[in-house]
PDB file of C-alpha atoms in Angstrom:
ATOM      1  CA  MET A   1       5.674   2.643  20.827  1.00 73.00           C
ATOM      2  CA  ASN A   2       2.290   1.727  22.260  1.00 82.00           C
ATOM      3  CA  GLY A   3      -0.094  -0.974  21.082  1.00 85.00           C
ATOM      4  CA  LEU A   4      -2.153   1.444  19.016  1.00 89.00           C
ATOM      5  CA  ALA A   5       0.752   2.220  16.691  1.00 90.00           C
ATOM      6  CA  LYS A   6       1.840  -1.433  16.519  1.00 91.00           C
ATOM      7  CA  GLY A   7      -1.681  -2.505  15.606  1.00 93.00           C
ATOM      8  CA  GLY A   8      -1.843   0.160  12.918  1.00 93.00           C
ATOM      9  CA  ILE A   9       1.451  -0.939  11.396  1.00 93.00           C
ATOM     10  CA  ILE A  10       0.392  -4.593  11.378  1.00 94.00           C
ATOM     11  CA  THR A  11      -2.947  -3.644   9.798  1.00 94.00           C
ATOM     12  CA  SER A  12      -1.047  -1.707   7.132  1.00 94.00           C
ATOM     13  CA  PHE A  13       1.123  -4.792   6.527  1.00 95.00           C
ATOM     14  CA  ILE A  14      -1.979  -6.883   5.825  1.00 94.00           C
ATOM     15  CA  GLY A  15      -3.322  -4.220   3.464  1.00 92.00           C
ATOM     16  CA  ALA A  16       0.074  -4.097   1.748  1.00 92.00           C
ATOM     17  CA  GLY A  17      -0.071  -7.830   1.139  1.00 92.00           C
ATOM     18  CA  PHE A  18      -3.476  -7.588  -0.502  1.00 91.00           C
ATOM     19  CA  SER A  19      -2.387  -4.588  -2.550  1.00 90.00           C
ATOM     20  CA  CYS A  20       0.768  -6.350  -3.791  1.00 90.00           C
ATOM     21  CA  ILE A  21      -1.249  -9.361  -4.947  1.00 90.00           C
ATOM     22  CA  PHE A  22      -3.698  -7.169  -6.841  1.00 88.00           C
ATOM     23  CA  GLY A  23      -0.824  -5.059  -8.213  1.00 88.00           C
ATOM     24  CA  LEU A  24       0.740  -8.161  -9.740  1.00 90.00           C
ATOM     25  CA  LEU A  25      -2.620  -9.067 -11.252  1.00 87.00           C
ATOM     26  CA  PHE A  26      -2.950  -5.575 -12.766  1.00 84.00           C
ATOM     27  CA  ILE A  27       0.530  -5.772 -14.279  1.00 86.00           C
ATOM     28  CA  LEU A  28      -0.261  -9.217 -15.687  1.00 87.00           C
ATOM     29  CA  ALA A  29      -3.559  -7.980 -17.145  1.00 81.00           C
ATOM     30  CA  GLY A  30      -1.819  -4.956 -18.654  1.00 80.00           C
ATOM     31  CA  THR A  31       0.897  -6.998 -20.307  1.00 81.00           C
ATOM     32  CA  ILE A  32      -1.525  -9.603 -21.651  1.00 79.00           C
ATOM     33  CA  SER A  33      -3.911  -7.007 -23.088  1.00 70.00           C
ATOM     34  CA  PHE A  34      -1.079  -4.871 -24.523  1.00 64.00           C
ATOM     35  CA  GLY A  35      -1.158  -6.583 -27.913  1.00 61.00           C
ATOM     36  CA  PHE A  36      -4.949  -6.739 -28.101  1.00 62.00           C
ATOM     37  CA  SER A  37      -5.760  -3.112 -27.295  1.00 58.00           C
ATOM     38  CA  SER A  38      -7.643  -1.268 -30.010  1.00 54.00           C
ATOM     39  CA  ILE A  39      -6.762   2.178 -28.625  1.00 52.00           C
ATOM     40  CA  GLY A  40      -3.050   1.773 -29.212  1.00 54.00           C
ATOM     41  CA  GLY A  41      -2.030   0.482 -25.803  1.00 53.00           C
ATOM     42  CA  LEU A  42      -3.521   3.301 -23.749  1.00 60.00           C
ATOM     43  CA  SER A  43      -5.729   1.155 -21.552  1.00 73.00           C
ATOM     44  CA  SER A  44      -3.039  -1.468 -21.004  1.00 75.00           C
ATOM     45  CA  GLY A  45      -0.581   1.276 -20.041  1.00 78.00           C
ATOM     46  CA  ILE A  46      -2.978   2.515 -17.390  1.00 81.00           C
ATOM     47  CA  PHE A  47      -3.287  -1.019 -16.005  1.00 80.00           C
ATOM     48  CA  ILE A  48       0.493  -1.286 -15.799  1.00 83.00           C
ATOM     49  CA  ILE A  49       0.885   2.118 -14.096  1.00 85.00           C
ATOM     50  CA  ILE A  50      -1.761   1.315 -11.477  1.00 83.00           C
ATOM     51  CA  GLY A  51      -0.179  -2.103 -10.949  1.00 85.00           C
ATOM     52  CA  VAL A  52       3.287  -0.644 -10.418  1.00 88.00           C
ATOM     53  CA  LEU A  53       1.991   1.953  -7.963  1.00 86.00           C
ATOM     54  CA  SER A  54       0.058  -0.788  -6.183  1.00 86.00           C
ATOM     55  CA  LEU A  55       3.386  -2.602  -5.746  1.00 90.00           C
ATOM     56  CA  ILE A  56       5.785   0.231  -4.893  1.00 91.00           C
ATOM     57  CA  LEU A  57       3.848   1.990  -2.134  1.00 89.00           C
ATOM     58  CA  PRO A  58       3.090  -1.182  -0.114  1.00 90.00           C
ATOM     59  CA  ILE A  59       6.756  -2.189  -0.286  1.00 93.00           C
ATOM     60  CA  VAL A  60       7.687   1.214   1.166  1.00 94.00           C
ATOM     61  CA  ILE A  61       5.042   0.687   3.887  1.00 93.00           C
ATOM     62  CA  ILE A  62       6.549  -2.691   4.751  1.00 94.00           C
ATOM     63  CA  VAL A  63      10.093  -1.267   4.938  1.00 95.00           C
ATOM     64  CA  THR A  64       9.204   1.781   7.059  1.00 94.00           C
ATOM     65  CA  GLY A  65       6.871  -0.251   9.261  1.00 94.00           C
ATOM     66  CA  ALA A  66       9.550  -2.865   9.882  1.00 94.00           C
ATOM     67  CA  MET A  67      12.006  -0.119  10.857  1.00 94.00           C
ATOM     68  CA  ALA A  68       9.434   1.398  13.194  1.00 92.00           C
ATOM     69  CA  LEU A  69       8.658  -1.937  14.851  1.00 92.00           C
ATOM     70  CA  SER A  70      12.241  -3.148  15.198  1.00 93.00           C
ATOM     71  CA  LYS A  71      13.955   0.089  16.229  1.00 91.00           C
ATOM     72  CA  GLY A  72      11.034   1.946  17.768  1.00 86.00           C
ATOM     73  CA  SER A  73      11.743   4.902  15.499  1.00 86.00           C
ATOM     74  CA  ASN A  74       9.174   7.670  15.741  1.00 89.00           C
ATOM     75  CA  GLN A  75      10.098   9.079  12.315  1.00 92.00           C
ATOM     76  CA  ALA A  76       9.596   5.681  10.659  1.00 91.00           C
ATOM     77  CA  ARG A  77       6.236   5.323  12.431  1.00 92.00           C
ATOM     78  CA  ILE A  78       5.057   8.692  11.112  1.00 92.00           C
ATOM     79  CA  ALA A  79       6.376   7.911   7.610  1.00 94.00           C
ATOM     80  CA  CYS A  80       4.590   4.551   7.617  1.00 93.00           C
ATOM     81  CA  GLY A  81       1.304   6.174   8.642  1.00 93.00           C
ATOM     82  CA  ILE A  82       1.521   8.926   6.047  1.00 94.00           C
ATOM     83  CA  ILE A  83       2.472   6.539   3.238  1.00 93.00           C
ATOM     84  CA  ALA A  84      -0.404   4.248   4.258  1.00 92.00           C
ATOM     85  CA  LEU A  85      -2.812   7.163   3.933  1.00 91.00           C
ATOM     86  CA  VAL A  86      -1.291   8.167   0.568  1.00 91.00           C
ATOM     87  CA  SER A  87      -1.669   4.559  -0.616  1.00 88.00           C
ATOM     88  CA  ILE A  88      -5.430   4.978  -0.308  1.00 87.00           C
ATOM     89  CA  LEU A  89      -5.291   6.922  -3.588  1.00 84.00           C
ATOM     90  CA  PHE A  90      -4.168   3.806  -5.463  1.00 78.00           C
ATOM     91  CA  SER A  91      -5.685   1.017  -3.375  1.00 78.00           C
ATOM     92  CA  TRP A  92      -9.165   1.677  -4.778  1.00 78.00           C
ATOM     93  CA  ALA A  93      -8.050  -0.366  -7.783  1.00 74.00           C
ATOM     94  CA  ALA A  94      -7.522  -3.399  -5.549  1.00 72.00           C
ATOM     95  CA  TYR A  95     -11.137  -3.234  -4.362  1.00 77.00           C
ATOM     96  CA  PHE A  96     -12.383  -2.446  -0.871  1.00 83.00           C
ATOM     97  CA  ILE A  97     -10.200  -4.545   1.451  1.00 86.00           C
ATOM     98  CA  PRO A  98      -6.802  -2.794   1.019  1.00 86.00           C
ATOM     99  CA  PHE A  99      -8.509   0.610   0.981  1.00 88.00           C
ATOM    100  CA  LEU A 100     -10.099  -0.045   4.367  1.00 90.00           C
ATOM    101  CA  LEU A 101      -6.973  -1.644   5.855  1.00 91.00           C
ATOM    102  CA  PHE A 102      -4.736   1.254   4.752  1.00 90.00           C
ATOM    103  CA  LEU A 103      -7.227   3.770   6.145  1.00 92.00           C
ATOM    104  CA  ILE A 104      -7.506   2.067   9.539  1.00 93.00           C
ATOM    105  CA  GLY A 105      -3.786   1.265   9.700  1.00 92.00           C
ATOM    106  CA  GLY A 106      -2.695   4.779   8.773  1.00 92.00           C
ATOM    107  CA  ILE A 107      -4.977   6.428  11.306  1.00 93.00           C
ATOM    108  CA  LEU A 108      -3.992   4.034  14.105  1.00 93.00           C
ATOM    109  CA  THR A 109      -0.302   4.446  13.309  1.00 92.00           C
ATOM    110  CA  LEU A 110      -0.501   8.226  13.418  1.00 92.00           C
ATOM    111  CA  CYS A 111      -2.600   8.199  16.612  1.00 92.00           C
ATOM    112  CA  GLY A 112      -0.075   6.011  18.434  1.00 86.00           C
ATOM    113  CA  LYS A 113       2.559   7.605  20.615  1.00 81.00           C
ATOM    114  CA  LYS A 114       6.115   6.824  21.565  1.00 73.00           C
ATOM    115  CA  ASN A 115       6.717   5.475  25.061  1.00 72.00           C
TER     116      ASN A 115
END
């Protein structure tokens, strides 16, 4: 795996860290506001769903990226890049930094080639 793919995976790791932190904050905000919601828990449920998705997808990125870096697996590299690009759909909730890091990391990972 060349440096382009390794740099993309590491960039995705950094974005995953930011996204996990914000995902925990969303889950915390959803559970705290659950009892105070005037709509019957609808808005707090949305916070919890976005928080869980902001936690699950970055964990999958970290696992597939670690497999790609340690074993040099081309399938894990492609999976990590695709999941990083799919994570863009939910990283908007964690503001601009994870969105940009997932975008750059996913593109670099998919543009890299196996040696």
